[in-house]
Amino acid sequence: MKNRIIAATILIAGSGCVLPMAWGQSSGIKRTDLQQHNLSVPGREVVQVRVDFAPGVLAPNHSHHSEEIVSVIEGLLEYQLEGNPPVTLSAGEVLFIPTGTVHSAKNVGSGNAAELATYFVEKGKPLVEPSD
Protein backbone atom coordinates (compact mmCIF):
# COMPACT_ATOMS: atom_id res chain seq x y z
CA MET A 1 0.00 0.00 0.00
CA LYS A 2 2.82 2.40 0.92
CA ASN A 3 4.43 1.82 -2.48
CA ARG A 4 1.11 2.65 -4.22
CA ILE A 5 0.89 5.93 -2.29
CA ILE A 6 4.47 6.82 -3.20
CA ALA A 7 3.82 5.90 -6.84
CA ALA A 8 0.63 8.00 -6.91
CA THR A 9 2.53 10.95 -5.43
CA ILE A 10 5.24 10.64 -8.07
CA LEU A 11 2.60 10.31 -10.79
CA ILE A 12 0.81 13.44 -9.61
CA ALA A 13 4.04 15.42 -9.46
CA GLY A 14 5.16 14.15 -12.85
CA SER A 15 1.85 14.84 -14.56
CA GLY A 16 1.73 18.53 -13.71
CA CYS A 17 -0.96 18.12 -11.06
CA VAL A 18 1.01 20.03 -8.46
CA LEU A 19 0.31 23.65 -7.73
CA PRO A 20 2.84 26.11 -9.12
CA MET A 21 5.93 26.59 -6.94
CA ALA A 22 4.79 30.14 -6.17
CA TRP A 23 1.94 28.57 -4.18
CA GLY A 24 4.26 26.51 -2.00
CA GLN A 25 4.51 26.53 1.78
CA SER A 26 6.66 29.67 1.72
CA SER A 27 3.71 31.59 0.24
CA GLY A 28 1.38 30.55 3.06
CA ILE A 29 -0.40 27.81 1.12
CA LYS A 30 0.09 24.16 1.99
CA ARG A 31 -1.31 21.49 -0.34
CA THR A 32 -1.80 17.93 0.90
CA ASP A 33 -2.70 15.28 -1.69
CA LEU A 34 -5.26 12.93 -0.13
CA GLN A 35 -6.24 10.51 -2.90
CA GLN A 36 -6.24 9.85 -6.63
CA HIS A 37 -8.29 7.07 -8.24
CA ASN A 38 -9.50 6.03 -11.66
CA LEU A 39 -13.19 6.61 -12.32
CA SER A 40 -15.61 4.33 -14.15
CA VAL A 41 -15.61 6.94 -16.94
CA PRO A 42 -12.75 6.02 -19.31
CA GLY A 43 -9.85 8.49 -19.26
CA ARG A 44 -10.99 10.26 -16.07
CA GLU A 45 -9.80 10.16 -12.47
CA VAL A 46 -10.76 11.81 -9.20
CA VAL A 47 -8.20 13.79 -7.19
CA GLN A 48 -8.80 15.09 -3.67
CA VAL A 49 -6.58 17.68 -2.06
CA ARG A 50 -6.57 19.56 1.23
CA VAL A 51 -5.39 23.14 0.82
CA ASP A 52 -4.47 25.22 3.88
CA PHE A 53 -4.24 29.02 3.68
CA ALA A 54 -2.46 31.21 6.24
CA PRO A 55 -4.34 34.38 7.25
CA GLY A 56 -4.56 36.92 4.42
CA VAL A 57 -3.06 34.59 1.81
CA LEU A 58 -4.41 34.60 -1.75
CA ALA A 59 -4.30 31.76 -4.26
CA PRO A 60 -4.12 33.94 -7.38
CA ASN A 61 -6.27 33.57 -10.50
CA HIS A 62 -6.15 30.10 -12.00
CA SER A 63 -8.39 27.54 -13.67
CA HIS A 64 -8.70 23.77 -13.96
CA HIS A 65 -9.28 21.32 -16.82
CA SER A 66 -12.02 19.79 -14.70
CA GLU A 67 -14.89 20.61 -12.44
CA GLU A 68 -13.88 21.48 -8.89
CA ILE A 69 -16.02 20.87 -5.84
CA VAL A 70 -14.81 22.86 -2.85
CA SER A 71 -15.82 22.17 0.73
CA VAL A 72 -14.50 24.63 3.29
CA ILE A 73 -13.37 22.67 6.34
CA GLU A 74 -11.86 25.43 8.45
CA GLY A 75 -11.87 29.21 8.64
CA LEU A 76 -13.26 31.76 6.19
CA LEU A 77 -12.42 31.77 2.46
CA GLU A 78 -13.46 34.28 -0.17
CA TYR A 79 -13.77 32.95 -3.73
CA GLN A 80 -13.84 35.17 -6.80
CA LEU A 81 -15.16 33.36 -9.88
CA GLU A 82 -14.79 35.08 -13.23
CA GLY A 83 -17.89 37.15 -14.01
CA ASN A 84 -19.45 36.74 -10.56
CA PRO A 85 -19.38 38.76 -7.33
CA PRO A 86 -17.10 37.36 -4.60
CA VAL A 87 -18.59 34.76 -2.27
CA THR A 88 -17.36 34.12 1.27
CA LEU A 89 -17.70 30.63 2.70
CA SER A 90 -17.14 29.26 6.19
CA ALA A 91 -16.60 25.71 7.45
CA GLY A 92 -19.29 23.35 6.17
CA GLU A 93 -20.18 25.38 3.08
CA VAL A 94 -19.53 24.21 -0.48
CA LEU A 95 -18.90 25.68 -3.93
CA PHE A 96 -19.02 24.24 -7.45
CA ILE A 97 -16.49 25.67 -9.92
CA PRO A 98 -17.14 24.73 -13.59
CA THR A 99 -14.35 23.52 -15.87
CA GLY A 100 -12.15 26.35 -17.17
CA THR A 101 -13.57 29.04 -14.88
CA VAL A 102 -10.87 31.48 -13.79
CA HIS A 103 -11.02 31.96 -10.03
CA SER A 104 -9.07 32.87 -6.91
CA ALA A 105 -9.38 32.06 -3.22
CA LYS A 106 -8.30 34.14 -0.24
CA ASN A 107 -8.27 33.53 3.49
CA VAL A 108 -10.23 36.49 4.85
CA GLY A 109 -10.31 35.24 8.45
CA SER A 110 -7.88 35.76 11.31
CA GLY A 111 -6.73 32.13 11.60
CA ASN A 112 -5.90 29.22 9.31
CA ALA A 113 -8.43 28.38 6.59
CA ALA A 114 -8.66 25.08 4.74
CA GLU A 115 -10.63 23.53 1.91
CA LEU A 116 -11.15 20.05 0.61
CA ALA A 117 -10.95 20.30 -3.19
CA THR A 118 -12.22 17.46 -5.36
CA TYR A 119 -11.43 17.35 -9.08
CA PHE A 120 -12.75 15.04 -11.81
CA VAL A 121 -9.72 15.16 -14.06
CA GLU A 122 -9.10 14.13 -17.63
CA LYS A 123 -5.96 12.00 -17.43
CA GLY A 124 -2.87 13.62 -18.89
CA LYS A 125 -4.06 17.21 -18.41
CA PRO A 126 -2.48 19.45 -15.77
CA LEU A 127 -4.66 20.02 -12.72
CA VAL A 128 -3.92 23.76 -12.37
CA GLU A 129 -3.53 26.42 -15.07
CA PRO A 130 -2.25 29.77 -13.75
CA SER A 131 -3.98 32.83 -15.22
CA ASP A 132 -2.85 36.40 -15.72
XYZ file of C-alpha atoms in Angstrom:
132
model
C 0.000 0.000 0.000
C 2.816 2.399 0.924
C 4.427 1.823 -2.482
C 1.114 2.648 -4.220
C 0.887 5.932 -2.295
C 4.471 6.822 -3.204
C 3.816 5.898 -6.835
C 0.633 7.998 -6.911
C 2.530 10.952 -5.435
C 5.243 10.640 -8.072
C 2.603 10.305 -10.793
C 0.808 13.436 -9.606
C 4.042 15.417 -9.460
C 5.162 14.146 -12.849
C 1.853 14.835 -14.561
C 1.735 18.527 -13.714
C -0.956 18.121 -11.065
C 1.013 20.032 -8.463
C 0.314 23.647 -7.727
C 2.840 26.106 -9.116
C 5.927 26.592 -6.938
C 4.787 30.143 -6.171
C 1.939 28.566 -4.182
C 4.256 26.506 -1.999
C 4.511 26.527 1.776
C 6.664 29.673 1.718
C 3.710 31.591 0.242
C 1.385 30.550 3.061
C -0.401 27.813 1.117
C 0.090 24.157 1.987
C -1.310 21.495 -0.340
C -1.796 17.927 0.899
C -2.701 15.284 -1.688
C -5.260 12.927 -0.133
C -6.239 10.506 -2.899
C -6.235 9.851 -6.626
C -8.294 7.071 -8.243
C -9.501 6.028 -11.664
C -13.189 6.613 -12.323
C -15.608 4.333 -14.149
C -15.607 6.935 -16.939
C -12.746 6.022 -19.307
C -9.855 8.486 -19.261
C -10.991 10.258 -16.070
C -9.804 10.163 -12.472
C -10.756 11.812 -9.201
C -8.197 13.787 -7.191
C -8.796 15.086 -3.672
C -6.576 17.680 -2.063
C -6.571 19.559 1.235
C -5.395 23.143 0.817
C -4.472 25.216 3.880
C -4.235 29.019 3.681
C -2.456 31.208 6.244
C -4.343 34.381 7.248
C -4.562 36.919 4.417
C -3.065 34.587 1.814
C -4.411 34.603 -1.750
C -4.299 31.758 -4.262
C -4.119 33.939 -7.382
C -6.269 33.570 -10.497
C -6.146 30.097 -12.002
C -8.395 27.541 -13.671
C -8.704 23.774 -13.964
C -9.278 21.321 -16.817
C -12.021 19.786 -14.699
C -14.892 20.606 -12.441
C -13.876 21.476 -8.895
C -16.023 20.865 -5.845
C -14.813 22.856 -2.850
C -15.820 22.168 0.726
C -14.501 24.631 3.294
C -13.373 22.667 6.339
C -11.859 25.433 8.454
C -11.869 29.214 8.635
C -13.256 31.758 6.193
C -12.424 31.768 2.461
C -13.457 34.284 -0.173
C -13.773 32.955 -3.732
C -13.838 35.174 -6.795
C -15.156 33.356 -9.879
C -14.795 35.084 -13.233
C -17.893 37.147 -14.012
C -19.450 36.745 -10.555
C -19.376 38.755 -7.330
C -17.101 37.360 -4.599
C -18.594 34.763 -2.274
C -17.359 34.122 1.272
C -17.701 30.628 2.704
C -17.142 29.256 6.192
C -16.599 25.713 7.451
C -19.288 23.353 6.173
C -20.177 25.382 3.082
C -19.530 24.208 -0.479
C -18.899 25.681 -3.926
C -19.018 24.240 -7.451
C -16.491 25.673 -9.925
C -17.137 24.731 -13.585
C -14.349 23.524 -15.873
C -12.149 26.351 -17.172
C -13.572 29.043 -14.876
C -10.868 31.482 -13.795
C -11.024 31.961 -10.025
C -9.065 32.874 -6.912
C -9.376 32.058 -3.223
C -8.302 34.138 -0.236
C -8.272 33.528 3.491
C -10.233 36.494 4.849
C -10.309 35.240 8.445
C -7.878 35.762 11.309
C -6.733 32.126 11.596
C -5.905 29.222 9.313
C -8.428 28.383 6.594
C -8.660 25.084 4.736
C -10.631 23.533 1.912
C -11.152 20.049 0.608
C -10.951 20.304 -3.186
C -12.222 17.459 -5.360
C -11.430 17.353 -9.083
C -12.751 15.044 -11.805
C -9.717 15.163 -14.056
C -9.101 14.126 -17.634
C -5.960 11.997 -17.433
C -2.866 13.620 -18.895
C -4.062 17.206 -18.405
C -2.484 19.455 -15.772
C -4.655 20.025 -12.718
C -3.922 23.760 -12.375
C -3.531 26.418 -15.065
C -2.253 29.773 -13.747
C -3.980 32.830 -15.225
C -2.852 36.398 -15.716
